[in-house]
Amino acid sequence: MSLVLIAEDEEALLEVFSEVVEDLGHRVVRAHNGEEALMLARTEPPDLVVSDHMMPRRTGMQLLHAMRSEPTLSEVPFLLLSAARPSGREAAQTFLAKPVDLATFEHAVNSALQHRATVRTETAQASRESATAVSLAREEMLNWVAHELKTPLSSARLNTQMLLRKVQKRGIEDESRSAEAILRQLDRMNGLVTSILDASRLADGKLELKQVPTDLAPFLQDLMQDWREMQPEMDFALQLGEPVGPLSLDAERVRQVLNNLLSNAVKYSGDSRRIEVGVTLSPGLVLIHVRDWGVGIPAAALPHIFERFQRADSDRSRGHGLGLFIAAALAKLHGGSLSARSALGEGSTFILRLPRRN
C-alpha cells in the first residue's frame, strides 16, 4: 500500500479523487491548498502527489517546484491536474487536463506508483553496488592507514625501548619514568589502530577465525598467570569447576575477548582488588565469567555497552569504546555470545558463552 497526497481546493473533487485512490488500495492524505500540501509532504514524504494547479496559497506548479528543490521530495512522482495548460507542466511526471476520465485517472495513478516502485528497486540495487565498492575502498584505505601508522609506531616503540634501557643503566629515575610513559602511549596508539581494523573487518564480515581444538583449563591458567604478573597488586581468582573437553576455538581471539574483559575489570575495580574468572557448564555451552566488585555500570548505559564507540563513563583515557563491541562480535563469530549484568557500587559480571561442539 502506497501513500498518495492529494491537493485540491474543490471539496467535491478532493472527495472523489480520494475515494478512487483508496479503492485502488492506497492510503490518502488530503490537502486543501498548495501550502498545506507541502507541509504534509515534508511531514511524511508520499509515494505520489496528485495536485490541482489553480489553488490558493500555492499553485500546483509552485508546489511542484518547491518539492523538486528539497532532497527528500525531489524524486516523488507528481500528477498535475488542470483545466488550463500551465507553463512548465512538462516538469510533472504526468499532466491530465480537466475534466478527467475515471479510467484515465486510475491508469495515471497506477503508472506513477509503478514507476516509483521501479525507481526504488533500481536505487536499492545501485546502493548495494555502491556499498560494496565503498566497503572495498574502505578496506584498502584501512590497510594503508594501518601500514602507514604501524610502521612509524614500531620504529618509535623500538627506539623508546632502547632509550629506556640506556636510561635505566644510568639510573636516572625521572628520565626512566618519562620513557616508560612514552612507551605506554605508543602501545595505546598501536592498540587503537588494531581495534579500528578489527572493528571494520568484523562489521564487514571479513574477519576469519582459525579454530583448533583447545583445552580450556591450561589456556585459562596461562592467561591468569599473565595477568598476575602484569597486575601483581590485584587478586585474580580462577574457578575451573568440572572438567571441560577440548573446545573448537581461535585461542588468540578468545584471549583478546578475555583480555578486554579483564582489562575493564582492573580499570573499574575501584577500592576492591579482587577479580574472579570462573567456568560453568550448561547444555551445549561453556560459560566463562569475569567478575569484579568495583564501581559498576549505570542501568541506562548497560544496554548500549556492546555498541561501537560506547563507554560506560565519559573518561576517554580509559579506552576508545571499541573493545566490548569487538569482544561481542568475536563471541558471536564463535557461535556464542557475550552478556553483562551490573549494578552501581556492586561491580559487574561479564559472561562469555561458547558452544561445546568439537
mmCIF file of C-alpha atoms in Angstrom:
data_model
loop_
_atom_site.group_PDB
_atom_site.id
_atom_site.type_symbol
_atom_site.label_atom_id
_atom_site.label_comp_id
_atom_site.label_asym_id
_atom_site.label_seq_id
_atom_site.Cartn_x
_atom_site.Cartn_y
_atom_site.Cartn_z
ATOM 1 C CA MET A 1 0.000 0.000 0.000
ATOM 2 C CA SER A 2 1.386 3.355 -1.074
ATOM 3 C CA LEU A 3 0.834 6.820 0.376
ATOM 4 C CA VAL A 4 -0.792 9.298 -2.014
ATOM 5 C CA LEU A 5 -1.036 13.016 -1.215
ATOM 6 C CA ILE A 6 -3.980 14.712 -2.976
ATOM 7 C CA ALA A 7 -4.094 18.510 -3.133
ATOM 8 C CA GLU A 8 -7.356 20.014 -4.400
ATOM 9 C CA ASP A 9 -9.197 23.129 -3.221
ATOM 10 C CA GLU A 10 -12.579 21.964 -4.554
ATOM 11 C CA GLU A 11 -14.032 19.794 -1.764
ATOM 12 C CA ALA A 12 -16.185 17.690 -4.122
ATOM 13 C CA LEU A 13 -13.222 16.821 -6.364
ATOM 14 C CA LEU A 14 -10.993 16.151 -3.336
ATOM 15 C CA GLU A 15 -13.553 13.654 -2.063
ATOM 16 C CA VAL A 16 -13.942 11.783 -5.345
ATOM 17 C CA PHE A 17 -10.195 11.670 -6.119
ATOM 18 C CA SER A 18 -9.572 10.348 -2.606
ATOM 19 C CA GLU A 19 -12.239 7.683 -2.927
ATOM 20 C CA VAL A 20 -10.850 6.479 -6.271
ATOM 21 C CA VAL A 21 -7.295 6.219 -4.928
ATOM 22 C CA GLU A 22 -8.452 4.454 -1.740
ATOM 23 C CA ASP A 23 -10.412 1.972 -3.870
ATOM 24 C CA LEU A 24 -7.136 1.213 -5.672
ATOM 25 C CA GLY A 25 -5.801 0.069 -2.284
ATOM 26 C CA HIS A 26 -3.715 3.069 -1.250
ATOM 27 C CA ARG A 27 -3.653 5.389 1.748
ATOM 28 C CA VAL A 28 -4.623 9.010 1.104
ATOM 29 C CA VAL A 29 -3.581 12.260 2.757
ATOM 30 C CA ARG A 30 -5.680 15.295 1.783
ATOM 31 C CA ALA A 31 -4.699 18.952 1.392
ATOM 32 C CA HIS A 32 -6.934 21.899 0.508
ATOM 33 C CA ASN A 33 -4.188 24.189 -0.804
ATOM 34 C CA GLY A 34 -0.587 24.072 -2.004
ATOM 35 C CA GLU A 35 0.957 25.299 1.260
ATOM 36 C CA GLU A 36 -0.840 22.633 3.287
ATOM 37 C CA ALA A 37 0.226 20.009 0.755
ATOM 38 C CA LEU A 38 3.895 20.991 1.056
ATOM 39 C CA MET A 39 3.724 20.860 4.858
ATOM 40 C CA LEU A 40 2.134 17.391 4.764
ATOM 41 C CA ALA A 41 4.726 16.145 2.249
ATOM 42 C CA ARG A 42 7.556 17.348 4.496
ATOM 43 C CA THR A 43 5.961 15.626 7.493
ATOM 44 C CA GLU A 44 5.512 12.269 5.715
ATOM 45 C CA PRO A 45 7.000 12.024 2.208
ATOM 46 C CA PRO A 46 4.375 10.452 -0.090
ATOM 47 C CA ASP A 47 4.847 7.931 -2.880
ATOM 48 C CA LEU A 48 2.780 10.111 -5.246
ATOM 49 C CA VAL A 49 1.354 13.629 -5.292
ATOM 50 C CA VAL A 50 -1.881 14.315 -7.169
ATOM 51 C CA SER A 51 -2.369 18.068 -7.380
ATOM 52 C CA ASP A 52 -4.691 20.593 -8.947
ATOM 53 C CA HIS A 53 -2.948 23.629 -10.460
ATOM 54 C CA MET A 54 -5.208 26.554 -9.567
ATOM 55 C CA MET A 55 -5.146 26.523 -5.752
ATOM 56 C CA PRO A 56 -4.862 29.239 -3.082
ATOM 57 C CA ARG A 57 -1.623 29.951 -1.170
ATOM 58 C CA ARG A 58 0.489 27.955 -3.618
ATOM 59 C CA THR A 59 -0.407 26.734 -7.120
ATOM 60 C CA GLY A 60 0.218 23.200 -8.292
ATOM 61 C CA MET A 61 3.262 24.312 -10.320
ATOM 62 C CA GLN A 62 4.646 26.210 -7.325
ATOM 63 C CA LEU A 63 4.139 23.102 -5.200
ATOM 64 C CA LEU A 64 5.977 21.006 -7.806
ATOM 65 C CA HIS A 65 8.937 23.426 -7.943
ATOM 66 C CA ALA A 66 9.124 23.550 -4.127
ATOM 67 C CA MET A 67 9.209 19.753 -3.899
ATOM 68 C CA ARG A 68 11.840 19.420 -6.622
ATOM 69 C CA SER A 69 14.102 21.759 -4.624
ATOM 70 C CA GLU A 70 14.023 19.575 -1.490
ATOM 71 C CA PRO A 71 16.234 16.447 -1.461
ATOM 72 C CA THR A 72 13.713 14.259 0.387
ATOM 73 C CA LEU A 73 10.875 15.161 -2.009
ATOM 74 C CA SER A 74 12.635 15.755 -5.314
ATOM 75 C CA GLU A 75 12.032 12.230 -6.675
ATOM 76 C CA VAL A 76 8.360 11.923 -5.677
ATOM 77 C CA PRO A 77 6.167 11.408 -8.804
ATOM 78 C CA PHE A 78 3.824 14.322 -9.481
ATOM 79 C CA LEU A 79 0.455 14.056 -11.254
ATOM 80 C CA LEU A 80 -0.742 17.548 -12.210
ATOM 81 C CA LEU A 81 -4.408 18.260 -12.978
ATOM 82 C CA SER A 82 -5.695 21.471 -14.564
ATOM 83 C CA ALA A 83 -8.358 22.829 -16.888
ATOM 84 C CA ALA A 84 -5.681 25.208 -18.189
ATOM 85 C CA ARG A 85 -2.295 24.290 -19.609
ATOM 86 C CA PRO A 86 0.179 25.940 -17.230
ATOM 87 C CA SER A 87 3.657 26.785 -18.464
ATOM 88 C CA GLY A 88 6.270 24.239 -17.357
ATOM 89 C CA ARG A 89 3.761 21.422 -16.869
ATOM 90 C CA GLU A 90 6.259 19.073 -18.564
ATOM 91 C CA ALA A 91 8.182 19.012 -15.248
ATOM 92 C CA ALA A 92 5.393 16.880 -13.781
ATOM 93 C CA GLN A 93 5.597 13.177 -14.469
ATOM 94 C CA THR A 94 2.033 13.204 -15.760
ATOM 95 C CA PHE A 95 -0.333 16.006 -16.763
ATOM 96 C CA LEU A 96 -4.077 15.400 -17.113
ATOM 97 C CA ALA A 97 -6.483 18.016 -18.411
ATOM 98 C CA LYS A 98 -9.738 18.529 -16.546
ATOM 99 C CA PRO A 99 -12.353 17.166 -16.791
ATOM 100 C CA VAL A 100 -10.598 13.873 -16.097
ATOM 101 C CA ASP A 101 -11.852 10.481 -17.281
ATOM 102 C CA LEU A 102 -12.045 7.921 -14.423
ATOM 103 C CA ALA A 103 -10.173 5.151 -16.240
ATOM 104 C CA THR A 104 -7.517 7.607 -17.415
ATOM 105 C CA PHE A 105 -7.049 8.907 -13.852
ATOM 106 C CA GLU A 106 -6.769 5.365 -12.414
ATOM 107 C CA HIS A 107 -4.248 4.388 -15.102
ATOM 108 C CA ALA A 108 -2.165 7.514 -14.423
ATOM 109 C CA VAL A 109 -2.081 6.803 -10.667
ATOM 110 C CA ASN A 110 -1.131 3.152 -11.159
ATOM 111 C CA SER A 111 1.550 4.007 -13.724
ATOM 112 C CA ALA A 112 3.096 6.669 -11.490
ATOM 113 C CA LEU A 113 3.234 4.333 -8.485
ATOM 114 C CA GLN A 114 4.661 1.506 -10.592
ATOM 115 C CA HIS A 115 7.350 3.871 -11.857
ATOM 116 C CA ARG A 116 8.096 4.852 -8.260
ATOM 117 C CA ALA A 117 8.486 1.188 -7.249
ATOM 118 C CA THR A 118 10.796 0.501 -10.215
ATOM 119 C CA VAL A 119 12.974 3.504 -9.398
ATOM 120 C CA ARG A 120 13.225 2.408 -5.772
ATOM 121 C CA THR A 121 14.311 -1.099 -6.810
ATOM 122 C CA GLU A 122 16.964 0.272 -9.147
ATOM 123 C CA THR A 123 18.130 2.725 -6.487
ATOM 124 C CA ALA A 124 18.395 -0.049 -3.908
ATOM 125 C CA GLN A 125 20.452 -2.159 -6.319
ATOM 126 C CA ALA A 126 22.715 0.786 -7.090
ATOM 127 C CA SER A 127 23.072 1.464 -3.361
ATOM 128 C CA ARG A 128 24.104 -2.138 -2.734
ATOM 129 C CA GLU A 129 26.675 -1.975 -5.522
ATOM 130 C CA SER A 130 27.902 1.366 -4.234
ATOM 131 C CA ALA A 131 28.107 -0.019 -0.696
ATOM 132 C CA THR A 132 30.237 -2.924 -1.959
ATOM 133 C CA ALA A 133 32.570 -0.535 -3.750
ATOM 134 C CA VAL A 134 32.749 1.683 -0.667
ATOM 135 C CA SER A 135 33.481 -1.344 1.513
ATOM 136 C CA LEU A 136 36.366 -2.395 -0.730
ATOM 137 C CA ALA A 137 37.702 1.150 -0.852
ATOM 138 C CA ARG A 138 37.422 1.427 2.931
ATOM 139 C CA GLU A 139 39.278 -1.836 3.459
ATOM 140 C CA GLU A 140 42.044 -0.707 1.124
ATOM 141 C CA MET A 141 42.234 2.624 2.918
ATOM 142 C CA LEU A 142 42.310 0.990 6.351
ATOM 143 C CA ASN A 143 45.080 -1.367 5.285
ATOM 144 C CA TRP A 144 47.047 1.607 4.030
ATOM 145 C CA VAL A 145 46.395 3.536 7.260
ATOM 146 C CA ALA A 146 47.427 0.511 9.328
ATOM 147 C CA HIS A 147 50.706 0.220 7.436
ATOM 148 C CA GLU A 148 51.423 3.940 7.496
ATOM 149 C CA LEU A 149 50.687 4.209 11.220
ATOM 150 C CA LYS A 150 52.076 0.937 12.488
ATOM 151 C CA THR A 151 55.434 1.324 10.725
ATOM 152 C CA PRO A 152 56.419 4.575 12.494
ATOM 153 C CA LEU A 153 54.804 3.290 15.707
ATOM 154 C CA SER A 154 57.014 0.211 15.584
ATOM 155 C CA SER A 155 60.081 2.354 14.987
ATOM 156 C CA ALA A 156 59.159 4.760 17.774
ATOM 157 C CA ARG A 157 58.488 1.884 20.174
ATOM 158 C CA LEU A 158 61.812 0.177 19.470
ATOM 159 C CA ASN A 159 63.696 3.436 19.877
ATOM 160 C CA THR A 160 61.866 4.185 23.115
ATOM 161 C CA GLN A 161 62.687 0.719 24.441
ATOM 162 C CA MET A 162 66.373 1.291 23.601
ATOM 163 C CA LEU A 163 66.235 4.709 25.291
ATOM 164 C CA LEU A 164 64.600 3.193 28.360
ATOM 165 C CA ARG A 165 67.314 0.543 28.600
ATOM 166 C CA LYS A 166 70.053 3.188 28.441
ATOM 167 C CA VAL A 167 68.301 5.424 30.979
ATOM 168 C CA GLN A 168 67.811 2.519 33.377
ATOM 169 C CA LYS A 169 71.524 1.715 33.146
ATOM 170 C CA ARG A 170 72.316 5.295 34.040
ATOM 171 C CA GLY A 171 69.899 5.103 36.973
ATOM 172 C CA ILE A 172 68.117 8.388 36.270
ATOM 173 C CA GLU A 173 64.630 7.816 37.712
ATOM 174 C CA ASP A 174 62.815 10.836 36.198
ATOM 175 C CA GLU A 175 64.025 10.075 32.681
ATOM 176 C CA SER A 176 63.117 6.434 33.153
ATOM 177 C CA ARG A 177 59.544 7.335 34.123
ATOM 178 C CA SER A 178 59.245 9.624 31.093
ATOM 179 C CA ALA A 179 60.436 6.892 28.740
ATOM 180 C CA GLU A 180 58.002 4.412 30.298
ATOM 181 C CA ALA A 181 55.131 6.899 29.841
ATOM 182 C CA ILE A 182 56.038 7.343 26.158
ATOM 183 C CA LEU A 183 56.109 3.576 25.731
ATOM 184 C CA ARG A 184 52.647 3.220 27.307
ATOM 185 C CA GLN A 185 51.164 5.841 24.977
ATOM 186 C CA LEU A 186 52.746 4.193 21.930
ATOM 187 C CA ASP A 187 51.245 0.870 22.989
ATOM 188 C CA ARG A 188 47.879 2.586 23.412
ATOM 189 C CA MET A 189 48.095 4.074 19.897
ATOM 190 C CA ASN A 190 49.034 0.690 18.459
ATOM 191 C CA GLY A 191 46.085 -0.910 20.236
ATOM 192 C CA LEU A 192 43.748 1.733 18.864
ATOM 193 C CA VAL A 193 44.874 1.126 15.260
ATOM 194 C CA THR A 194 44.454 -2.628 15.721
ATOM 195 C CA SER A 195 40.981 -2.153 17.225
ATOM 196 C CA ILE A 196 39.833 0.089 14.376
ATOM 197 C CA LEU A 197 40.955 -2.522 11.848
ATOM 198 C CA ASP A 198 39.297 -5.360 13.767
ATOM 199 C CA ALA A 199 36.030 -3.424 14.156
ATOM 200 C CA SER A 200 35.930 -2.626 10.446
ATOM 201 C CA ARG A 201 36.601 -6.217 9.374
ATOM 202 C CA LEU A 202 34.063 -7.587 11.834
ATOM 203 C CA ALA A 203 31.412 -5.133 10.627
ATOM 204 C CA ASP A 204 32.095 -6.177 7.017
ATOM 205 C CA GLY A 205 32.159 -9.895 7.887
ATOM 206 C CA LYS A 206 35.753 -10.229 6.681
ATOM 207 C CA LEU A 207 37.479 -11.410 9.848
ATOM 208 C CA GLU A 208 38.066 -15.169 9.791
ATOM 209 C CA LEU A 209 38.747 -17.395 12.779
ATOM 210 C CA LYS A 210 41.466 -20.032 12.981
ATOM 211 C CA GLN A 211 39.696 -22.563 15.157
ATOM 212 C CA VAL A 212 41.508 -25.588 16.582
ATOM 213 C CA PRO A 213 40.685 -27.969 19.473
ATOM 214 C CA THR A 214 41.835 -26.202 22.652
ATOM 215 C CA ASP A 215 41.968 -27.390 26.257
ATOM 216 C CA LEU A 216 40.266 -24.657 28.250
ATOM 217 C CA ALA A 217 41.854 -25.252 31.672
ATOM 218 C CA PRO A 218 45.538 -24.749 30.710
ATOM 219 C CA PHE A 219 44.503 -21.912 28.392
ATOM 220 C CA LEU A 220 42.841 -20.014 31.256
ATOM 221 C CA GLN A 221 45.630 -20.846 33.690
ATOM 222 C CA ASP A 222 48.216 -19.320 31.335
ATOM 223 C CA LEU A 223 46.013 -16.266 30.821
ATOM 224 C CA MET A 224 45.585 -15.718 34.561
ATOM 225 C CA GLN A 225 49.301 -16.113 35.173
ATOM 226 C CA ASP A 226 49.989 -13.381 32.617
ATOM 227 C CA TRP A 227 47.597 -11.048 34.403
ATOM 228 C CA ARG A 228 49.030 -11.832 37.836
ATOM 229 C CA GLU A 229 52.448 -10.833 36.528
ATOM 230 C CA MET A 230 51.131 -7.669 34.842
ATOM 231 C CA GLN A 231 48.980 -6.593 37.809
ATOM 232 C CA PRO A 232 50.614 -8.002 40.960
ATOM 233 C CA GLU A 233 48.550 -5.703 43.203
ATOM 234 C CA MET A 234 45.319 -7.366 42.034
ATOM 235 C CA ASP A 235 43.864 -10.584 43.444
ATOM 236 C CA PHE A 236 42.990 -12.832 40.473
ATOM 237 C CA ALA A 237 40.969 -15.951 41.322
ATOM 238 C CA LEU A 238 40.326 -18.774 38.852
ATOM 239 C CA GLN A 239 37.480 -21.259 39.421
ATOM 240 C CA LEU A 240 37.544 -24.012 36.802
ATOM 241 C CA GLY A 241 34.687 -26.173 38.101
ATOM 242 C CA GLU A 242 34.083 -29.539 36.472
ATOM 243 C CA PRO A 243 36.385 -30.676 33.615
ATOM 244 C CA VAL A 244 35.634 -29.429 30.111
ATOM 245 C CA GLY A 245 36.636 -31.293 26.974
ATOM 246 C CA PRO A 246 38.557 -29.569 24.168
ATOM 247 C CA LEU A 247 36.701 -26.681 22.522
ATOM 248 C CA SER A 248 36.969 -25.624 18.900
ATOM 249 C CA LEU A 249 38.065 -22.005 19.114
ATOM 250 C CA ASP A 250 40.528 -19.416 17.910
ATOM 251 C CA ALA A 251 42.666 -19.196 21.027
ATOM 252 C CA GLU A 252 44.165 -15.793 20.207
ATOM 253 C CA ARG A 253 40.768 -14.243 19.542
ATOM 254 C CA VAL A 254 39.252 -15.696 22.719
ATOM 255 C CA ARG A 255 42.297 -14.403 24.583
ATOM 256 C CA GLN A 256 41.559 -10.991 23.033
ATOM 257 C CA VAL A 257 37.978 -11.147 24.358
ATOM 258 C CA LEU A 258 39.041 -12.153 27.866
ATOM 259 C CA ASN A 259 41.903 -9.650 27.933
ATOM 260 C CA ASN A 260 39.398 -6.906 27.214
ATOM 261 C CA LEU A 261 37.085 -8.092 29.984
ATOM 262 C CA LEU A 262 39.960 -8.405 32.464
ATOM 263 C CA SER A 263 41.348 -5.016 31.488
ATOM 264 C CA ASN A 264 37.958 -3.420 32.145
ATOM 265 C CA ALA A 265 37.653 -5.265 35.445
ATOM 266 C CA VAL A 266 41.003 -3.855 36.552
ATOM 267 C CA LYS A 267 40.144 -0.314 35.382
ATOM 268 C CA TYR A 268 36.793 -0.235 37.164
ATOM 269 C CA SER A 269 37.663 -2.303 40.233
ATOM 270 C CA GLY A 270 37.606 0.766 42.486
ATOM 271 C CA ASP A 271 38.763 0.038 46.020
ATOM 272 C CA SER A 272 38.258 -3.685 45.559
ATOM 273 C CA ARG A 273 41.303 -5.561 44.287
ATOM 274 C CA ARG A 274 39.524 -8.845 43.648
ATOM 275 C CA ILE A 275 38.735 -10.197 40.166
ATOM 276 C CA GLU A 276 37.247 -13.619 39.551
ATOM 277 C CA VAL A 277 37.285 -15.763 36.412
ATOM 278 C CA GLY A 278 35.108 -18.845 36.516
ATOM 279 C CA VAL A 279 33.880 -21.648 34.265
ATOM 280 C CA THR A 280 30.471 -23.310 34.428
ATOM 281 C CA LEU A 281 28.633 -25.659 32.087
ATOM 282 C CA SER A 282 25.132 -25.534 30.680
ATOM 283 C CA PRO A 283 23.546 -27.698 27.978
ATOM 284 C CA GLY A 284 25.670 -27.293 24.871
ATOM 285 C CA LEU A 285 27.586 -24.322 26.265
ATOM 286 C CA VAL A 286 30.620 -23.381 28.299
ATOM 287 C CA LEU A 287 30.175 -20.184 30.317
ATOM 288 C CA ILE A 288 33.273 -18.160 31.227
ATOM 289 C CA HIS A 289 32.558 -15.261 33.556
ATOM 290 C CA VAL A 290 34.750 -12.334 34.560
ATOM 291 C CA ARG A 291 33.553 -10.627 37.730
ATOM 292 C CA ASP A 292 34.690 -7.584 39.663
ATOM 293 C CA TRP A 293 33.353 -5.886 42.785
ATOM 294 C CA GLY A 294 34.063 -2.343 41.582
ATOM 295 C CA VAL A 295 32.092 0.753 40.610
ATOM 296 C CA GLY A 296 29.563 -0.986 38.346
ATOM 297 C CA ILE A 297 27.759 0.301 35.233
ATOM 298 C CA PRO A 298 24.746 2.664 35.245
ATOM 299 C CA ALA A 299 21.489 0.926 34.288
ATOM 300 C CA ALA A 300 20.906 3.390 31.443
ATOM 301 C CA ALA A 301 24.304 2.612 29.900
ATOM 302 C CA LEU A 302 24.152 -1.184 30.248
ATOM 303 C CA PRO A 303 22.026 -1.910 27.106
ATOM 304 C CA HIS A 304 24.480 0.035 24.924
ATOM 305 C CA ILE A 305 27.910 -1.097 26.139
ATOM 306 C CA PHE A 306 28.403 -3.544 23.239
ATOM 307 C CA GLU A 307 27.820 -0.855 20.606
ATOM 308 C CA ARG A 308 30.655 0.840 18.737
ATOM 309 C CA PHE A 309 32.245 3.849 20.466
ATOM 310 C CA GLN A 310 30.058 3.398 23.548
ATOM 311 C CA ARG A 311 31.514 3.814 27.005
ATOM 312 C CA ALA A 312 30.034 3.346 30.449
ATOM 313 C CA ASP A 313 31.609 6.646 31.568
ATOM 314 C CA SER A 314 32.971 9.824 29.979
ATOM 315 C CA ASP A 315 36.637 9.239 30.877
ATOM 316 C CA ARG A 316 38.223 8.715 27.445
ATOM 317 C CA SER A 317 41.601 7.983 28.989
ATOM 318 C CA ARG A 318 40.207 4.569 29.974
ATOM 319 C CA GLY A 319 39.618 3.373 26.405
ATOM 320 C CA HIS A 320 38.319 4.097 22.929
ATOM 321 C CA GLY A 321 34.887 2.480 23.099
ATOM 322 C CA LEU A 322 35.614 -0.356 20.657
ATOM 323 C CA GLY A 323 36.775 -3.121 22.990
ATOM 324 C CA LEU A 324 33.398 -4.536 24.033
ATOM 325 C CA PHE A 325 31.983 -4.178 20.508
ATOM 326 C CA ILE A 326 34.884 -6.263 19.183
ATOM 327 C CA ALA A 327 34.623 -8.759 22.065
ATOM 328 C CA ALA A 328 30.891 -9.311 21.471
ATOM 329 C CA ALA A 329 31.418 -9.685 17.716
ATOM 330 C CA LEU A 330 34.207 -12.244 18.250
ATOM 331 C CA ALA A 331 31.979 -14.203 20.628
ATOM 332 C CA LYS A 332 29.218 -14.239 18.015
ATOM 333 C CA LEU A 333 31.709 -15.330 15.357
ATOM 334 C CA HIS A 334 32.468 -18.372 17.533
ATOM 335 C CA GLY A 335 28.748 -19.195 17.628
ATOM 336 C CA GLY A 336 28.468 -17.853 21.165
ATOM 337 C CA SER A 337 27.545 -14.604 22.871
ATOM 338 C CA LEU A 338 28.700 -12.026 25.398
ATOM 339 C CA SER A 339 26.425 -10.517 28.026
ATOM 340 C CA ALA A 340 26.733 -8.419 31.168
ATOM 341 C CA ARG A 341 24.956 -7.737 34.412
ATOM 342 C CA SER A 342 25.909 -4.916 36.725
ATOM 343 C CA ALA A 343 24.765 -2.585 39.480
ATOM 344 C CA LEU A 344 26.309 0.689 40.604
ATOM 345 C CA GLY A 345 28.561 0.169 43.582
ATOM 346 C CA GLU A 346 28.307 -3.618 43.379
ATOM 347 C CA GLY A 347 30.537 -4.431 40.398
ATOM 348 C CA SER A 348 29.993 -6.155 37.079
ATOM 349 C CA THR A 349 29.917 -9.677 35.689
ATOM 350 C CA PHE A 350 30.553 -10.387 32.016
ATOM 351 C CA ILE A 351 29.641 -13.829 30.694
ATOM 352 C CA LEU A 352 31.200 -15.319 27.562
ATOM 353 C CA ARG A 353 29.187 -18.231 26.191
ATOM 354 C CA LEU A 354 30.951 -20.645 23.842
ATOM 355 C CA PRO A 355 29.469 -23.740 22.159
ATOM 356 C CA ARG A 356 30.764 -27.102 23.386
ATOM 357 C CA ARG A 357 30.836 -28.699 19.939
ATOM 358 C CA ASN A 358 34.272 -30.016 18.955
#
